[in-house]
C-alpha atoms as a PDB file:
ATOM      1  CA  MET A   1      56.416 133.427 138.637  1.00  0.00           C
ATOM      2  CA  ALA A   2      56.097 133.050 134.923  1.00  0.00           C
ATOM      3  CA  GLU A   3      52.894 131.818 133.364  1.00  0.00           C
ATOM      4  CA  LYS A   4      52.910 128.182 133.077  1.00  0.00           C
ATOM      5  CA  ILE A   5      50.025 125.798 132.181  1.00  0.00           C
ATOM      6  CA  ILE A   6      49.614 122.084 134.028  1.00  0.00           C
ATOM      7  CA  MET A   7      48.157 118.885 132.221  1.00  0.00           C
ATOM      8  CA  GLY A   8      46.681 117.002 135.067  1.00  0.00           C
ATOM      9  CA  ILE A   9      45.957 113.009 133.878  1.00  0.00           C
ATOM     10  CA  ASP A  10      43.694 110.534 135.729  1.00  0.00           C
ATOM     11  CA  PRO A  11      45.142 107.260 133.700  1.00  0.00           C
ATOM     12  CA  GLY A  12      42.251 104.904 132.769  1.00  0.00           C
ATOM     13  CA  THR A  13      41.839 101.960 130.440  1.00  0.00           C
ATOM     14  CA  ASN A  14      37.915 102.850 129.225  1.00  0.00           C
ATOM     15  CA  VAL A  15      37.920 106.003 130.811  1.00  0.00           C
ATOM     16  CA  MET A  16      40.833 108.757 130.811  1.00  0.00           C
ATOM     17  CA  GLY A  17      40.582 111.489 132.602  1.00  0.00           C
ATOM     18  CA  TYR A  18      42.145 114.961 131.408  1.00  0.00           C
ATOM     19  CA  GLY A  19      42.314 118.360 132.571  1.00  0.00           C
ATOM     20  CA  LEU A  20      44.421 121.613 132.101  1.00  0.00           C
ATOM     21  CA  LEU A  21      45.100 124.809 134.574  1.00  0.00           C
ATOM     22  CA  LYS A  22      46.823 128.323 133.339  1.00  0.00           C
ATOM     23  CA  VAL A  23      48.952 129.439 136.246  1.00  0.00           C
ATOM     24  CA  ASN A  24      49.382 133.023 136.431  1.00  0.00           C
ATOM     25  CA  GLY A  25      52.006 133.809 139.724  1.00  0.00           C
ATOM     26  CA  ASN A  26      49.605 132.153 142.609  1.00  0.00           C
ATOM     27  CA  LYS A  27      46.549 132.110 140.713  1.00  0.00           C
ATOM     28  CA  ALA A  28      45.230 129.001 139.177  1.00  0.00           C
ATOM     29  CA  SER A  29      42.355 128.876 136.566  1.00  0.00           C
ATOM     30  CA  MET A  30      41.181 126.113 134.351  1.00  0.00           C
ATOM     31  CA  MET A  31      41.266 125.781 130.387  1.00  0.00           C
ATOM     32  CA  ALA A  32      40.050 122.692 129.712  1.00  0.00           C
ATOM     33  CA  MET A  33      38.846 119.038 131.163  1.00  0.00           C
ATOM     34  CA  GLY A  34      37.196 116.163 129.805  1.00  0.00           C
ATOM     35  CA  VAL A  35      37.924 112.711 128.629  1.00  0.00           C
ATOM     36  CA  ILE A  36      39.154 110.288 126.276  1.00  0.00           C
ATOM     37  CA  ASP A  37      35.956 107.483 125.971  1.00  0.00           C
ATOM     38  CA  MET A  38      37.314 104.044 125.042  1.00  0.00           C
ATOM     39  CA  ARG A  39      34.672 101.912 125.692  1.00  0.00           C
ATOM     40  CA  LYS A  40      33.568 101.488 122.500  1.00  0.00           C
ATOM     41  CA  ILE A  41      37.211 100.072 121.443  1.00  0.00           C
ATOM     42  CA  HIS A  42      37.669  96.438 122.305  1.00  0.00           C
ATOM     43  CA  ASP A  43      41.225  95.475 121.557  1.00  0.00           C
ATOM     44  CA  PRO A  44      43.259  96.741 124.481  1.00  0.00           C
ATOM     45  CA  TYR A  45      46.401  97.642 121.815  1.00  0.00           C
ATOM     46  CA  LEU A  46      44.005  99.745 120.237  1.00  0.00           C
ATOM     47  CA  ARG A  47      43.056 101.459 123.198  1.00  0.00           C
ATOM     48  CA  LEU A  48      46.483 102.210 124.178  1.00  0.00           C
ATOM     49  CA  GLY A  49      47.328 103.786 120.946  1.00  0.00           C
ATOM     50  CA  ARG A  50      43.973 106.287 121.157  1.00  0.00           C
ATOM     51  CA  ILE A  51      45.470 106.966 124.333  1.00  0.00           C
ATOM     52  CA  PHE A  52      48.594 107.920 123.060  1.00  0.00           C
ATOM     53  CA  ASP A  53      47.334 110.216 120.167  1.00  0.00           C
ATOM     54  CA  ARG A  54      44.575 111.703 122.153  1.00  0.00           C
ATOM     55  CA  VAL A  55      47.054 112.861 124.998  1.00  0.00           C
ATOM     56  CA  THR A  56      49.683 114.148 121.932  1.00  0.00           C
ATOM     57  CA  CYS A  57      46.929 116.104 120.610  1.00  0.00           C
ATOM     58  CA  LEU A  58      46.328 117.731 123.571  1.00  0.00           C
ATOM     59  CA  ILE A  59      49.855 118.632 124.267  1.00  0.00           C
ATOM     60  CA  GLU A  60      49.722 119.901 120.538  1.00  0.00           C
ATOM     61  CA  GLU A  61      46.922 122.327 121.453  1.00  0.00           C
ATOM     62  CA  PHE A  62      47.395 123.356 124.675  1.00  0.00           C
ATOM     63  CA  LEU A  63      51.102 123.259 124.954  1.00  0.00           C
ATOM     64  CA  PRO A  64      51.059 122.663 128.725  1.00  0.00           C
ATOM     65  CA  ASP A  65      54.629 122.986 130.494  1.00  0.00           C
ATOM     66  CA  GLU A  66      54.203 120.422 132.672  1.00  0.00           C
ATOM     67  CA  MET A  67      52.248 116.831 133.314  1.00  0.00           C
ATOM     68  CA  ALA A  68      50.701 115.549 136.672  1.00  0.00           C
ATOM     69  CA  ILE A  69      49.411 111.983 136.599  1.00  0.00           C
ATOM     70  CA  GLU A  70      47.842 110.188 139.314  1.00  0.00           C
ATOM     71  CA  ALA A  71      49.877 107.052 140.217  1.00  0.00           C
ATOM     72  CA  PRO A  72      48.335 103.416 140.322  1.00  0.00           C
ATOM     73  CA  PHE A  73      46.903 102.566 143.086  1.00  0.00           C
ATOM     74  CA  PHE A  74      47.437  98.801 144.380  1.00  0.00           C
ATOM     75  CA  GLY A  75      44.491  96.841 144.310  1.00  0.00           C
ATOM     76  CA  LYS A  76      43.420  93.133 144.645  1.00  0.00           C
ATOM     77  CA  ASN A  77      42.935  92.623 141.021  1.00  0.00           C
ATOM     78  CA  ILE A  78      46.323  91.970 139.313  1.00  0.00           C
ATOM     79  CA  GLN A  79      45.262  92.508 135.733  1.00  0.00           C
ATOM     80  CA  SER A  80      43.810  95.493 136.307  1.00  0.00           C
ATOM     81  CA  MET A  81      46.214  97.098 137.881  1.00  0.00           C
ATOM     82  CA  LEU A  82      48.384  95.894 134.895  1.00  0.00           C
ATOM     83  CA  LYS A  83      46.239  97.549 132.364  1.00  0.00           C
ATOM     84  CA  LEU A  84      46.070 100.637 134.356  1.00  0.00           C
ATOM     85  CA  GLY A  85      50.037 100.606 134.441  1.00  0.00           C
ATOM     86  CA  ARG A  86      49.822 100.683 130.673  1.00  0.00           C
ATOM     87  CA  ALA A  87      47.749 103.531 130.030  1.00  0.00           C
ATOM     88  CA  GLN A  88      49.689 105.242 132.622  1.00  0.00           C
ATOM     89  CA  GLY A  89      52.750 104.313 130.925  1.00  0.00           C
ATOM     90  CA  VAL A  90      51.301 105.502 127.310  1.00  0.00           C
ATOM     91  CA  ALA A  91      50.244 108.885 128.307  1.00  0.00           C
ATOM     92  CA  ILE A  92      53.498 109.303 130.049  1.00  0.00           C
ATOM     93  CA  ALA A  93      55.208 107.902 126.808  1.00  0.00           C
ATOM     94  CA  ALA A  94      53.585 111.148 125.014  1.00  0.00           C
ATOM     95  CA  ALA A  95      54.804 113.524 127.623  1.00  0.00           C
ATOM     96  CA  ILE A  96      58.275 112.369 127.286  1.00  0.00           C
ATOM     97  CA  HIS A  97      57.979 112.519 123.058  1.00  0.00           C
ATOM     98  CA  HIS A  98      56.990 116.293 123.756  1.00  0.00           C
ATOM     99  CA  ASP A  99      59.890 116.761 126.496  1.00  0.00           C
ATOM    100  CA  ILE A 100      57.164 117.620 129.201  1.00  0.00           C
ATOM    101  CA  PRO A 101      58.674 117.356 132.802  1.00  0.00           C
ATOM    102  CA  ILE A 102      56.411 114.407 134.352  1.00  0.00           C
ATOM    103  CA  HIS A 103      55.236 114.249 138.322  1.00  0.00           C
ATOM    104  CA  GLU A 104      53.447 111.512 139.705  1.00  0.00           C
ATOM    105  CA  TYR A 105      50.992 111.758 142.816  1.00  0.00           C
ATOM    106  CA  ALA A 106      49.490 109.156 144.738  1.00  0.00           C
ATOM    107  CA  PRO A 107      45.624 109.489 144.647  1.00  0.00           C
ATOM    108  CA  LEU A 108      45.791 109.929 148.476  1.00  0.00           C
ATOM    109  CA  LYS A 109      48.179 113.006 148.386  1.00  0.00           C
ATOM    110  CA  ILE A 110      46.178 114.165 145.488  1.00  0.00           C
ATOM    111  CA  LYS A 111      42.832 113.969 147.619  1.00  0.00           C
ATOM    112  CA  MET A 112      44.732 115.391 151.079  1.00  0.00           C
ATOM    113  CA  ALA A 113      45.752 118.357 148.680  1.00  0.00           C
ATOM    114  CA  ILE A 114      42.787 119.370 147.457  1.00  0.00           C
ATOM    115  CA  THR A 115      40.241 118.491 150.477  1.00  0.00           C
ATOM    116  CA  GLY A 116      42.027 117.807 153.189  1.00  0.00           C
ATOM    117  CA  GLN A 117      41.445 114.689 153.552  1.00  0.00           C
ATOM    118  CA  GLY A 118      42.959 111.485 151.928  1.00  0.00           C
ATOM    119  CA  LEU A 119      39.827 109.235 152.043  1.00  0.00           C
ATOM    120  CA  ALA A 120      37.458 112.156 150.243  1.00  0.00           C
ATOM    121  CA  SER A 121      34.857 110.668 147.560  1.00  0.00           C
ATOM    122  CA  LYS A 122      35.385 111.638 144.132  1.00  0.00           C
ATOM    123  CA  GLU A 123      32.428 113.861 144.716  1.00  0.00           C
ATOM    124  CA  GLN A 124      34.243 115.969 147.213  1.00  0.00           C
ATOM    125  CA  VAL A 125      36.685 116.319 145.340  1.00  0.00           C
ATOM    126  CA  ALA A 126      34.790 117.725 142.231  1.00  0.00           C
ATOM    127  CA  GLY A 127      32.939 119.991 144.669  1.00  0.00           C
ATOM    128  CA  MET A 128      35.951 121.313 146.033  1.00  0.00           C
ATOM    129  CA  LEU A 129      37.988 122.398 142.876  1.00  0.00           C
ATOM    130  CA  LYS A 130      34.639 123.777 141.851  1.00  0.00           C
ATOM    131  CA  ARG A 131      35.129 126.104 144.249  1.00  0.00           C
ATOM    132  CA  LEU A 132      39.023 126.667 144.628  1.00  0.00           C
ATOM    133  CA  LEU A 133      38.393 127.426 140.355  1.00  0.00           C
ATOM    134  CA  ASN A 134      35.250 129.260 140.242  1.00  0.00           C
ATOM    135  CA  LEU A 135      33.656 126.494 138.125  1.00  0.00           C
ATOM    136  CA  LYS A 136      30.349 127.171 136.729  1.00  0.00           C
ATOM    137  CA  GLU A 137      27.781 124.410 137.102  1.00  0.00           C
ATOM    138  CA  ASP A 138      27.584 123.678 133.023  1.00  0.00           C
ATOM    139  CA  GLU A 139      31.704 122.936 133.639  1.00  0.00           C
ATOM    140  CA  HIS A 140      30.704 119.795 135.396  1.00  0.00           C
ATOM    141  CA  ILE A 141      31.688 116.671 133.607  1.00  0.00           C
ATOM    142  CA  LYS A 142      29.322 113.518 133.907  1.00  0.00           C
ATOM    143  CA  PHE A 143      32.280 111.650 134.186  1.00  0.00           C
ATOM    144  CA  MET A 144      34.299 112.350 137.552  1.00  0.00           C
ATOM    145  CA  ASP A 145      37.384 111.119 135.910  1.00  0.00           C
ATOM    146  CA  ALA A 146      37.446 114.269 134.286  1.00  0.00           C
ATOM    147  CA  THR A 147      37.677 116.350 137.753  1.00  0.00           C
ATOM    148  CA  ASP A 148      39.816 113.607 138.905  1.00  0.00           C
ATOM    149  CA  ALA A 149      42.405 114.659 136.346  1.00  0.00           C
ATOM    150  CA  LEU A 150      42.236 118.761 136.848  1.00  0.00           C
ATOM    151  CA  ALA A 151      42.687 117.352 140.955  1.00  0.00           C
ATOM    152  CA  ALA A 152      45.687 115.876 140.045  1.00  0.00           C
ATOM    153  CA  ALA A 153      46.891 119.303 137.928  1.00  0.00           C
ATOM    154  CA  TYR A 154      45.764 121.545 140.802  1.00  0.00           C
ATOM    155  CA  CYS A 155      47.499 119.381 143.635  1.00  0.00           C
ATOM    156  CA  HIS A 156      51.031 119.747 141.199  1.00  0.00           C
ATOM    157  CA  PHE A 157      49.818 123.393 141.126  1.00  0.00           C
ATOM    158  CA  MET A 158      50.191 123.452 145.204  1.00  0.00           C
ATOM    159  CA  GLN A 159      52.953 121.308 145.792  1.00  0.00           C
ATOM    160  CA  SER A 160      54.924 123.550 143.340  1.00  0.00           C
ATOM    161  CA  GLY A 161      55.090 126.248 145.946  1.00  0.00           C
ATOM    162  CA  ALA A 162      51.674 128.059 145.216  1.00  0.00           C
ATOM    163  CA  PRO A 163      49.690 129.888 146.480  1.00  0.00           C
ATOM    164  CA  LEU A 164      52.273 132.277 147.643  1.00  0.00           C
ATOM    165  CA  SER A 165      50.761 133.514 150.163  1.00  0.00           C
ATOM    166  CA  VAL A 166      51.120 130.843 152.061  1.00  0.00           C
ATOM    167  CA  LYS A 167      53.844 130.234 154.273  1.00  0.00           C
ATOM    168  CA  ARG A 168      55.005 126.850 154.811  1.00  0.00           C
ATOM    169  CA  TYR A 169      56.793 125.572 157.988  1.00  0.00           C
ATOM    170  CA  GLY A 170      58.695 122.098 158.647  1.00  0.00           C
ATOM    171  CA  SER A 171      57.579 121.538 162.144  1.00  0.00           C
ATOM    172  CA  TRP A 172      56.186 123.500 164.909  1.00  0.00           C
ATOM    173  CA  LYS A 173      59.140 124.699 166.065  1.00  0.00           C
ATOM    174  CA  ASP A 174      59.763 126.181 162.582  1.00  0.00           C
ATOM    175  CA  PHE A 175      56.559 128.019 162.815  1.00  0.00           C
ATOM    176  CA  VAL A 176      57.638 129.542 166.390  1.00  0.00           C
ATOM    177  CA  ILE A 177      60.913 130.568 165.517  1.00  0.00           C
ATOM    178  CA  LYS A 178      59.450 132.360 162.447  1.00  0.00           C
ATOM    179  CA  ASN A 179      56.600 133.793 164.733  1.00  0.00           C
ATOM    180  CA  LYS A 180      57.677 134.478 167.645  1.00  0.00           C
ATOM    181  CA  ASN A 181      55.274 137.723 167.951  1.00  0.00           C
ATOM    182  CA  ARG A 182      52.126 134.982 167.410  1.00  0.00           C
ATOM    183  CA  VAL A 183      53.116 132.575 170.140  1.00  0.00           C
ATOM    184  CA  SER A 184      51.908 133.679 173.725  1.00  0.00           C
ATOM    185  CA  GLY A 185      54.318 132.720 176.721  1.00  0.00           C
ATOM    186  CA  SER A 186      57.589 132.891 174.386  1.00  0.00           C
END
């Protein structure tokens, strides 16, 4: 497997997280993570412009091969969902503008891929990423949006067939067929 770079995005209208992974074979390492802070920008359209500009700058700096983005969750506040969808759409537009393939993952799927449980907290996701990627304490960011974005990138890394050392089975029957020597009573 050739080297590639995966950009993760955690969409937000106040704070948007980003994380970049470098993948070499079945190993992933963090290149960068951070946030695009828009809390001081009051005009919602200027915020969208800021997202497009910053995501474009990150793409031009790191040259990612793929983008993994967290899908909007379905909440009760329709206005919040619409704003979040716009923010996600602008980040996607920046990737499309640079011919970068986009992969969208539900928050539950990302948490499941990182921690093994879909209802994990942001702190649990950050803690697991710290162990998986050997992050140092000083690489920990005060906004969990950055680690959520890195989690989206890592989820895509996992979904892309990596790590190669882990065998995948479609079912228990598939496991038994491929591992007769490991199953007692067969």
